[in-house]
mmCIF file of C-alpha atoms in Angstrom:
data_model
loop_
_atom_site.group_PDB
_atom_site.id
_atom_site.type_symbol
_atom_site.label_atom_id
_atom_site.label_comp_id
_atom_site.label_asym_id
_atom_site.label_seq_id
_atom_site.Cartn_x
_atom_site.Cartn_y
_atom_site.Cartn_z
ATOM 1 C CA MET A 1 0.105 -0.002 -0.178
ATOM 2 C CA TYR A 2 1.060 3.263 -0.920
ATOM 3 C CA GLN A 3 1.855 5.810 2.095
ATOM 4 C CA THR A 4 -0.670 8.338 0.697
ATOM 5 C CA GLU A 5 -3.277 5.455 0.674
ATOM 6 C CA LEU A 6 -3.206 5.461 4.364
ATOM 7 C CA TRP A 7 -4.899 8.773 4.634
ATOM 8 C CA LYS A 8 -7.161 8.543 1.330
ATOM 9 C CA TYR A 9 -10.306 8.610 3.440
ATOM 10 C CA SER A 10 -9.226 11.334 6.001
ATOM 11 C CA THR A 11 -11.289 14.426 5.735
ATOM 12 C CA LYS A 12 -10.775 18.178 6.492
ATOM 13 C CA LYS A 13 -11.949 17.699 9.767
ATOM 14 C CA HIS A 14 -9.732 14.988 10.303
ATOM 15 C CA CYS A 15 -6.811 16.932 9.556
ATOM 16 C CA GLN A 16 -8.069 19.894 11.745
ATOM 17 C CA ASP A 17 -8.418 17.586 14.743
ATOM 18 C CA MET A 18 -4.922 16.049 14.384
ATOM 19 C CA LEU A 19 -3.492 19.757 14.025
ATOM 20 C CA LEU A 20 -5.236 20.766 17.249
ATOM 21 C CA SER A 21 -4.058 17.639 19.007
ATOM 22 C CA PHE A 22 -0.818 18.999 18.602
ATOM 23 C CA GLN A 23 -1.344 21.944 20.711
ATOM 24 C CA LEU A 24 0.621 24.421 18.836
ATOM 25 C CA LEU A 25 -0.542 27.350 20.312
ATOM 26 C CA GLY A 26 -1.369 25.948 23.677
ATOM 27 C CA GLU A 27 -4.602 25.466 25.341
ATOM 28 C CA ASP A 28 -6.319 28.795 25.592
ATOM 29 C CA TRP A 29 -7.056 29.488 21.875
ATOM 30 C CA PRO A 30 -10.610 28.707 20.313
ATOM 31 C CA ASP A 31 -10.095 25.864 17.620
ATOM 32 C CA GLN A 32 -11.112 27.863 14.797
ATOM 33 C CA LYS A 33 -8.628 30.507 15.528
ATOM 34 C CA VAL A 34 -5.750 27.916 16.016
ATOM 35 C CA ILE A 35 -6.557 26.595 12.505
ATOM 36 C CA ALA A 36 -6.462 30.033 11.097
ATOM 37 C CA CYS A 37 -3.743 31.225 12.879
ATOM 38 C CA LEU A 38 -1.521 28.178 11.498
ATOM 39 C CA TYR A 39 -2.364 28.595 7.939
ATOM 40 C CA GLY A 40 -1.951 32.503 8.099
ATOM 41 C CA VAL A 41 1.520 32.085 9.341
ATOM 42 C CA SER A 42 2.546 29.314 7.153
ATOM 43 C CA ASN A 43 1.542 31.306 4.234
ATOM 44 C CA HIS A 44 3.909 34.000 5.240
ATOM 45 C CA THR A 45 6.715 32.623 7.183
ATOM 46 C CA GLU A 46 9.121 35.001 5.779
ATOM 47 C CA ARG A 47 7.562 37.871 7.924
ATOM 48 C CA HIS A 48 7.991 36.111 11.211
ATOM 49 C CA TYR A 49 11.823 36.000 11.120
ATOM 50 C CA HIS A 50 14.715 38.508 11.926
ATOM 51 C CA THR A 51 18.296 37.915 11.087
ATOM 52 C CA ALA A 52 20.975 38.061 14.062
ATOM 53 C CA MET A 53 24.909 37.513 14.109
ATOM 54 C CA ILE A 54 26.687 35.606 16.576
ATOM 55 C CA PRO A 55 30.512 35.445 16.860
ATOM 56 C CA LYS A 56 32.368 32.174 16.055
ATOM 57 C CA SER A 57 35.271 30.728 17.589
ATOM 58 C CA ASP A 58 37.435 31.317 14.586
ATOM 59 C CA GLY A 59 36.297 34.985 14.898
ATOM 60 C CA THR A 60 34.138 35.219 11.759
ATOM 61 C CA LYS A 61 30.371 35.516 12.469
ATOM 62 C CA ARG A 62 27.183 32.896 11.995
ATOM 63 C CA GLN A 63 23.944 34.539 10.695
ATOM 64 C CA LEU A 64 20.847 33.039 12.408
ATOM 65 C CA LEU A 65 17.153 33.705 11.380
ATOM 66 C CA VAL A 66 15.451 33.932 14.630
ATOM 67 C CA PRO A 67 11.620 33.503 14.523
ATOM 68 C CA ASP A 68 9.207 36.011 16.523
ATOM 69 C CA ASP A 69 7.495 34.820 19.303
ATOM 70 C CA LEU A 70 4.484 33.614 17.954
ATOM 71 C CA LEU A 71 6.228 31.360 15.492
ATOM 72 C CA LYS A 72 9.086 30.181 17.950
ATOM 73 C CA MET A 73 6.140 28.793 20.030
ATOM 74 C CA ILE A 74 4.660 27.209 17.369
ATOM 75 C CA GLN A 75 8.295 25.771 16.302
ATOM 76 C CA ARG A 76 8.979 24.657 19.766
ATOM 77 C CA ASN A 77 5.307 22.943 20.027
ATOM 78 C CA ILE A 78 6.206 20.975 16.993
ATOM 79 C CA ALA A 79 9.445 19.839 18.469
ATOM 80 C CA ARG A 80 8.286 18.871 21.598
ATOM 81 C CA ASN A 81 4.687 17.462 20.588
ATOM 82 C CA VAL A 82 5.065 16.232 17.329
ATOM 83 C CA LEU A 83 8.833 15.120 16.634
ATOM 84 C CA SER A 84 9.873 14.186 20.272
ATOM 85 C CA GLY A 85 8.810 10.589 19.639
ATOM 86 C CA PHE A 86 10.724 9.867 16.608
ATOM 87 C CA GLU A 87 13.796 7.660 16.887
ATOM 88 C CA LEU A 88 17.082 9.508 16.142
ATOM 89 C CA SER A 89 20.285 7.764 14.904
ATOM 90 C CA SER A 90 22.443 6.603 17.764
ATOM 91 C CA CYS A 91 25.396 8.433 15.746
ATOM 92 C CA ALA A 92 23.661 11.793 16.310
ATOM 93 C CA SER A 93 25.572 13.564 19.133
ATOM 94 C CA ALA A 94 24.051 16.840 19.038
ATOM 95 C CA TYR A 95 20.282 18.065 20.147
ATOM 96 C CA CYS A 96 19.530 14.934 21.682
ATOM 97 C CA LYS A 97 18.702 13.863 25.169
ATOM 98 C CA GLY A 98 21.690 11.777 26.621
ATOM 99 C CA THR A 99 24.384 13.066 24.518
ATOM 100 C CA SER A 100 26.808 15.767 24.789
ATOM 101 C CA VAL A 101 30.259 17.089 23.408
ATOM 102 C CA LEU A 102 31.871 14.921 26.194
ATOM 103 C CA LYS A 103 30.036 11.832 24.936
ATOM 104 C CA ASN A 104 30.592 12.484 21.321
ATOM 105 C CA ALA A 105 34.502 12.939 21.987
ATOM 106 C CA SER A 106 34.795 10.139 24.062
ATOM 107 C CA ILE A 107 33.840 7.479 21.476
ATOM 108 C CA HIS A 108 37.058 8.545 19.522
ATOM 109 C CA THR A 109 39.624 8.430 22.493
ATOM 110 C CA GLY A 110 43.020 6.591 21.834
ATOM 111 C CA LYS A 111 42.551 5.987 18.174
ATOM 112 C CA ARG A 112 45.435 5.476 15.854
ATOM 113 C CA LEU A 113 43.541 7.971 13.274
ATOM 114 C CA VAL A 114 40.834 10.940 13.500
ATOM 115 C CA LEU A 115 39.056 12.184 10.397
ATOM 116 C CA LYS A 116 37.153 15.164 10.688
ATOM 117 C CA LEU A 117 34.593 16.215 7.719
ATOM 118 C CA ASP A 118 32.501 19.190 7.601
ATOM 119 C CA ILE A 119 28.929 19.583 5.562
ATOM 120 C CA GLU A 120 28.931 22.810 3.726
ATOM 121 C CA ASP A 121 25.930 25.124 4.520
ATOM 122 C CA PHE A 122 24.227 22.526 6.606
ATOM 123 C CA PHE A 123 21.090 23.797 7.275
ATOM 124 C CA GLY A 124 20.529 25.900 3.997
ATOM 125 C CA SER A 125 21.340 22.860 2.109
ATOM 126 C CA ILE A 126 18.152 21.078 3.798
ATOM 127 C CA THR A 127 15.314 21.923 1.505
ATOM 128 C CA PHE A 128 11.330 21.884 1.717
ATOM 129 C CA PRO A 129 11.219 18.417 0.190
ATOM 130 C CA MET A 130 13.719 17.134 2.491
ATOM 131 C CA VAL A 131 11.995 18.254 5.483
ATOM 132 C CA LEU A 132 8.808 17.175 4.532
ATOM 133 C CA ASN A 133 10.121 13.558 3.499
ATOM 134 C CA GLY A 134 12.618 13.233 6.756
ATOM 135 C CA ALA A 135 10.457 14.749 9.187
ATOM 136 C CA PHE A 136 6.325 14.835 8.081
ATOM 137 C CA SER A 137 6.231 12.306 5.892
ATOM 138 C CA SER A 138 2.705 10.831 4.588
ATOM 139 C CA LYS A 139 3.851 7.567 6.621
ATOM 140 C CA TYR A 140 2.709 9.500 9.691
ATOM 141 C CA PHE A 141 1.015 12.653 8.710
ATOM 142 C CA PRO A 142 -1.981 13.321 6.091
ATOM 143 C CA PRO A 143 -0.380 15.198 3.111
ATOM 144 C CA THR A 144 -2.313 18.450 4.142
ATOM 145 C CA VAL A 145 -0.936 18.101 7.682
ATOM 146 C CA GLY A 146 2.490 17.413 6.781
ATOM 147 C CA THR A 147 2.870 20.166 4.388
ATOM 148 C CA LEU A 148 1.589 22.620 6.808
ATOM 149 C CA LEU A 149 3.863 21.452 9.247
ATOM 150 C CA THR A 150 6.927 21.722 6.984
ATOM 151 C CA ALA A 151 5.841 25.278 6.074
ATOM 152 C CA LEU A 152 6.041 26.259 9.507
ATOM 153 C CA CYS A 153 9.273 25.089 10.067
ATOM 154 C CA CYS A 154 10.816 26.274 6.851
ATOM 155 C CA TYR A 155 12.093 29.755 5.713
ATOM 156 C CA HIS A 156 11.959 30.475 1.818
ATOM 157 C CA ASP A 157 11.983 26.445 1.268
ATOM 158 C CA TYR A 158 14.927 25.694 3.391
ATOM 159 C CA LEU A 159 15.468 24.984 6.921
ATOM 160 C CA PRO A 160 16.557 27.913 8.954
ATOM 161 C CA GLN A 161 19.539 27.799 11.485
ATOM 162 C CA GLY A 162 17.961 29.700 14.562
ATOM 163 C CA ALA A 163 14.639 28.114 14.635
ATOM 164 C CA PRO A 164 14.003 25.956 17.906
ATOM 165 C CA SER A 165 12.472 23.169 15.334
ATOM 166 C CA SER A 166 15.379 23.003 13.041
ATOM 167 C CA PRO A 167 18.093 20.841 15.100
ATOM 168 C CA VAL A 168 15.455 17.866 15.580
ATOM 169 C CA ILE A 169 14.464 17.980 12.112
ATOM 170 C CA SER A 170 18.019 18.033 10.734
ATOM 171 C CA ASN A 171 18.632 15.042 12.703
ATOM 172 C CA LEU A 172 15.543 13.484 11.052
ATOM 173 C CA VAL A 173 16.753 14.300 7.711
ATOM 174 C CA MET A 174 20.379 12.820 8.436
ATOM 175 C CA LYS A 175 19.059 9.671 9.946
ATOM 176 C CA PRO A 176 19.302 7.588 6.672
ATOM 177 C CA PHE A 177 22.833 8.822 6.199
ATOM 178 C CA ASP A 178 23.758 8.092 9.967
ATOM 179 C CA ASP A 179 22.365 4.528 9.866
ATOM 180 C CA TYR A 180 24.079 3.658 6.548
ATOM 181 C CA MET A 181 27.612 4.806 7.728
ATOM 182 C CA LYS A 182 27.171 3.071 11.072
ATOM 183 C CA VAL A 183 26.718 -0.210 9.538
ATOM 184 C CA TRP A 184 29.355 0.477 6.958
ATOM 185 C CA CYS A 185 31.731 1.753 9.713
ATOM 186 C CA GLU A 186 31.034 -1.005 11.954
ATOM 187 C CA GLU A 187 32.079 -3.472 9.322
ATOM 188 C CA LYS A 188 35.372 -1.899 8.978
ATOM 189 C CA ASN A 189 36.203 -1.702 12.841
ATOM 190 C CA ILE A 190 35.777 2.465 12.370
ATOM 191 C CA SER A 191 34.002 4.606 14.953
ATOM 192 C CA TYR A 192 31.536 7.386 13.671
ATOM 193 C CA THR A 193 29.545 10.225 15.059
ATOM 194 C CA ARG A 194 28.106 13.210 13.803
ATOM 195 C CA TYR A 195 27.786 16.587 15.809
ATOM 196 C CA CYS A 196 25.280 18.829 13.686
ATOM 197 C CA ASP A 197 27.372 19.353 10.344
ATOM 198 C CA ASP A 198 30.488 17.883 12.243
ATOM 199 C CA MET A 199 31.393 14.157 11.183
ATOM 200 C CA THR A 200 34.214 12.437 12.844
ATOM 201 C CA PHE A 201 35.581 8.862 12.110
ATOM 202 C CA SER A 202 38.306 7.059 14.185
ATOM 203 C CA GLY A 203 40.365 3.893 13.839
ATOM 204 C CA ASP A 204 42.994 2.456 11.621
ATOM 205 C CA PHE A 205 41.678 3.132 7.675
ATOM 206 C CA GLN A 206 42.511 4.638 4.769
ATOM 207 C CA PRO A 207 41.106 8.405 5.105
ATOM 208 C CA GLY A 208 40.507 8.681 1.380
ATOM 209 C CA HIS A 209 38.199 5.785 1.319
ATOM 210 C CA VAL A 210 36.132 7.230 3.959
ATOM 211 C CA ILE A 211 35.788 10.816 2.127
ATOM 212 C CA ASN A 212 34.766 9.031 -0.888
ATOM 213 C CA LYS A 213 32.070 7.020 0.591
ATOM 214 C CA VAL A 214 30.726 10.116 2.673
ATOM 215 C CA SER A 215 30.812 12.265 -0.272
ATOM 216 C CA GLY A 216 28.948 10.159 -2.798
ATOM 217 C CA PHE A 217 26.424 9.635 -0.150
ATOM 218 C CA LEU A 218 25.906 13.313 0.434
ATOM 219 C CA ASP A 219 25.934 14.342 -2.904
ATOM 220 C CA ALA A 220 22.991 11.851 -3.619
ATOM 221 C CA MET A 221 21.274 13.459 -0.851
ATOM 222 C CA GLY A 222 21.837 17.140 -1.984
ATOM 223 C CA PHE A 223 24.712 18.079 0.362
ATOM 224 C CA ALA A 224 28.493 18.687 -0.108
ATOM 225 C CA LEU A 225 31.595 18.492 1.725
ATOM 226 C CA ASN A 226 33.134 21.583 2.626
ATOM 227 C CA ARG A 227 36.661 20.197 1.961
ATOM 228 C CA GLU A 228 38.410 23.172 3.546
ATOM 229 C CA LYS A 229 37.697 21.774 6.836
ATOM 230 C CA THR A 230 38.651 18.413 6.295
ATOM 231 C CA LYS A 231 41.425 16.956 8.922
ATOM 232 C CA ILE A 232 43.244 13.958 9.235
ATOM 233 C CA LEU A 233 44.926 13.465 12.593
ATOM 234 C CA SER A 234 47.444 11.031 13.465
ATOM 235 C CA SER A 235 47.956 9.964 16.813
ATOM 236 C CA GLY A 236 51.479 11.689 16.970
ATOM 237 C CA ARG A 237 49.757 15.048 16.807
ATOM 238 C CA ARG A 238 46.827 16.916 18.936
ATOM 239 C CA GLN A 239 43.611 15.183 18.099
ATOM 240 C CA THR A 240 40.596 17.218 18.995
ATOM 241 C CA VAL A 241 36.766 16.383 18.374
ATOM 242 C CA THR A 242 34.408 18.985 19.281
ATOM 243 C CA GLY A 243 36.805 20.947 20.984
ATOM 244 C CA ILE A 244 38.084 18.298 23.524
ATOM 245 C CA VAL A 245 41.440 16.546 23.004
ATOM 246 C CA VAL A 246 41.070 12.629 22.672
ATOM 247 C CA ASN A 247 44.687 11.110 22.315
ATOM 248 C CA GLU A 248 44.952 9.352 25.594
ATOM 249 C CA ARG A 249 41.788 10.574 27.461
ATOM 250 C CA PRO A 250 39.173 13.375 26.957
ATOM 251 C CA HIS A 251 40.182 17.039 28.481
ATOM 252 C CA VAL A 252 40.281 20.490 27.358
ATOM 253 C CA SER A 253 43.324 21.830 25.391
ATOM 254 C CA PRO A 254 46.321 22.805 27.408
ATOM 255 C CA ASP A 255 45.805 26.145 25.787
ATOM 256 C CA TYR A 256 41.933 26.620 26.798
ATOM 257 C CA ARG A 257 43.007 25.542 30.524
ATOM 258 C CA ARG A 258 45.994 28.027 30.727
ATOM 259 C CA ARG A 259 44.024 31.298 29.431
ATOM 260 C CA LEU A 260 41.270 30.111 31.848
ATOM 261 C CA ARG A 261 43.460 29.760 34.774
ATOM 262 C CA GLN A 262 45.053 33.242 34.087
ATOM 263 C CA GLU A 263 41.488 35.027 33.652
ATOM 264 C CA VAL A 264 40.440 33.521 37.187
ATOM 265 C CA TYR A 265 43.879 34.443 38.771
ATOM 266 C CA TYR A 266 43.831 37.874 37.897
ATOM 267 C CA CYS A 267 40.085 38.285 38.682
ATOM 268 C CA LEU A 268 40.628 36.888 42.342
ATOM 269 C CA LYS A 269 44.006 38.782 42.636
ATOM 270 C CA TYR A 270 43.293 42.333 41.714
ATOM 271 C CA GLY A 271 39.115 42.122 41.757
ATOM 272 C CA VAL A 272 36.516 41.783 38.934
ATOM 273 C CA LYS A 273 36.343 45.232 38.476
ATOM 274 C CA SER A 274 39.894 46.002 38.236
ATOM 275 C CA HIS A 275 40.383 43.137 35.745
ATOM 276 C CA ILE A 276 37.776 44.180 33.267
ATOM 277 C CA THR A 277 39.280 47.562 33.155
ATOM 278 C CA MET A 278 42.573 46.334 32.743
ATOM 279 C CA THR A 279 41.355 44.352 29.702
ATOM 280 C CA GLY A 280 40.531 47.399 28.048
ATOM 281 C CA ARG A 281 36.934 47.492 28.299
ATOM 282 C CA GLU A 282 34.877 50.712 29.702
ATOM 283 C CA GLU A 283 34.330 51.337 33.424
ATOM 284 C CA PRO A 284 32.119 48.415 34.687
ATOM 285 C CA LYS A 285 28.771 48.648 36.193
ATOM 286 C CA PRO A 286 27.489 46.000 38.772
ATOM 287 C CA GLU A 287 25.370 44.269 36.503
ATOM 288 C CA ILE A 288 28.248 43.769 34.098
ATOM 289 C CA GLU A 289 30.542 42.437 36.589
ATOM 290 C CA ARG A 290 27.979 40.058 37.684
ATOM 291 C CA HIS A 291 27.362 39.089 33.956
ATOM 292 C CA TYR A 292 31.206 38.361 33.577
ATOM 293 C CA LEU A 293 31.383 36.213 36.641
ATOM 294 C CA PHE A 294 28.575 34.094 35.487
ATOM 295 C CA SER A 295 30.344 34.060 32.275
ATOM 296 C CA LEU A 296 33.681 33.118 33.924
ATOM 297 C CA LEU A 297 31.824 30.344 35.957
ATOM 298 C CA GLY A 298 30.450 28.820 32.976
ATOM 299 C CA LYS A 299 33.689 28.038 31.498
ATOM 300 C CA ILE A 300 35.030 26.657 34.756
ATOM 301 C CA ASN A 301 31.872 24.426 34.850
ATOM 302 C CA TYR A 302 32.627 23.349 31.345
ATOM 303 C CA LEU A 303 36.365 22.410 32.134
ATOM 304 C CA LEU A 304 35.240 20.657 35.193
ATOM 305 C CA PHE A 305 32.575 18.690 33.010
ATOM 306 C CA ILE A 306 35.147 17.546 30.982
ATOM 307 C CA ASN A 307 37.840 17.028 33.695
ATOM 308 C CA PRO A 308 36.140 16.804 36.819
ATOM 309 C CA GLN A 309 39.164 15.937 38.884
ATOM 310 C CA ASP A 310 40.945 19.245 38.262
ATOM 311 C CA LEU A 311 41.734 20.486 41.826
ATOM 312 C CA TRP A 312 42.549 23.930 41.044
ATOM 313 C CA PHE A 313 39.594 24.524 39.081
ATOM 314 C CA LYS A 314 37.564 22.916 41.757
ATOM 315 C CA GLN A 315 38.577 25.709 44.202
ATOM 316 C CA ALA A 316 38.189 28.247 41.783
ATOM 317 C CA GLU A 317 34.915 27.235 41.113
ATOM 318 C CA GLY A 318 34.049 27.633 45.030
ATOM 319 C CA LYS A 319 35.839 30.932 44.997
ATOM 320 C CA ILE A 320 33.861 32.482 41.959
ATOM 321 C CA ARG A 321 30.320 31.219 43.488
ATOM 322 C CA SER A 322 31.605 33.004 46.996
ATOM 323 C CA ILE A 323 31.933 36.226 45.137
ATOM 324 C CA LEU A 324 28.745 36.135 43.259
ATOM 325 C CA ASP A 325 26.875 35.182 46.764
ATOM 326 C CA HIS A 326 28.167 38.889 48.208
#
């Protein structure tokens, strides 16, 4: 039976009842207003976004498409009420419950070779048909419902980076790739994980063979490798995966630890206000000082998440918290 035949007898009311059951606008809206709003927003989603630029670790900036409060609520409820029950690949290490950068990196610890590949323009390459087939296919939704949900999650026919529904949708779109690569790699004793657009392979293998296999599959799906970001790391040099060194055991890089330790030291020795001023910033206000301390505490907590036995930073965490409590 074709998937569309499953819904051949579904009526307009059936489709509306399904949409209402998702509670995309909460519980307080009248039914007819919910339906009218969903269709109205889906017909003009581009009016509900604004752009935002955020800095990247390499000094460049990433452009995000941020939905307004109404569309953001709809998309969050789609992710929570509609898509949360779908099974994702065990190789997906971002935007999934029970995963983390540490878990992603740990899989690749102590390997002879680490190969890192990147998908070019990842979210921008995920088109309307890919979202429809990967997340809202007629296997689970009447075509009119699937099309509406897809429209609510897309911007100009592609998946916007910055929408709360985009992460889980990207994992659903990539599931066939992840599942295939998992089987293919296991046959060759290669470990594979994907963290958003970053793919990591580790073990004892010929890098060119893996690159060709990945490139061919991605091309068939409509993606492309960012060749400039391909990295082949042998055990004789520093191997990092999602920012974590994995040569012998997972730990933050010595450079990160040294810079953070210096930052904490100056804060404790000269005072937060003095340190912020010495770094060339304007005269700090109390709320800026607290914001800086919370940011510093976040960095310390990240380091302790990766290296929980680091005694110096355990003590530093207590001292920073003590300053915040006063």
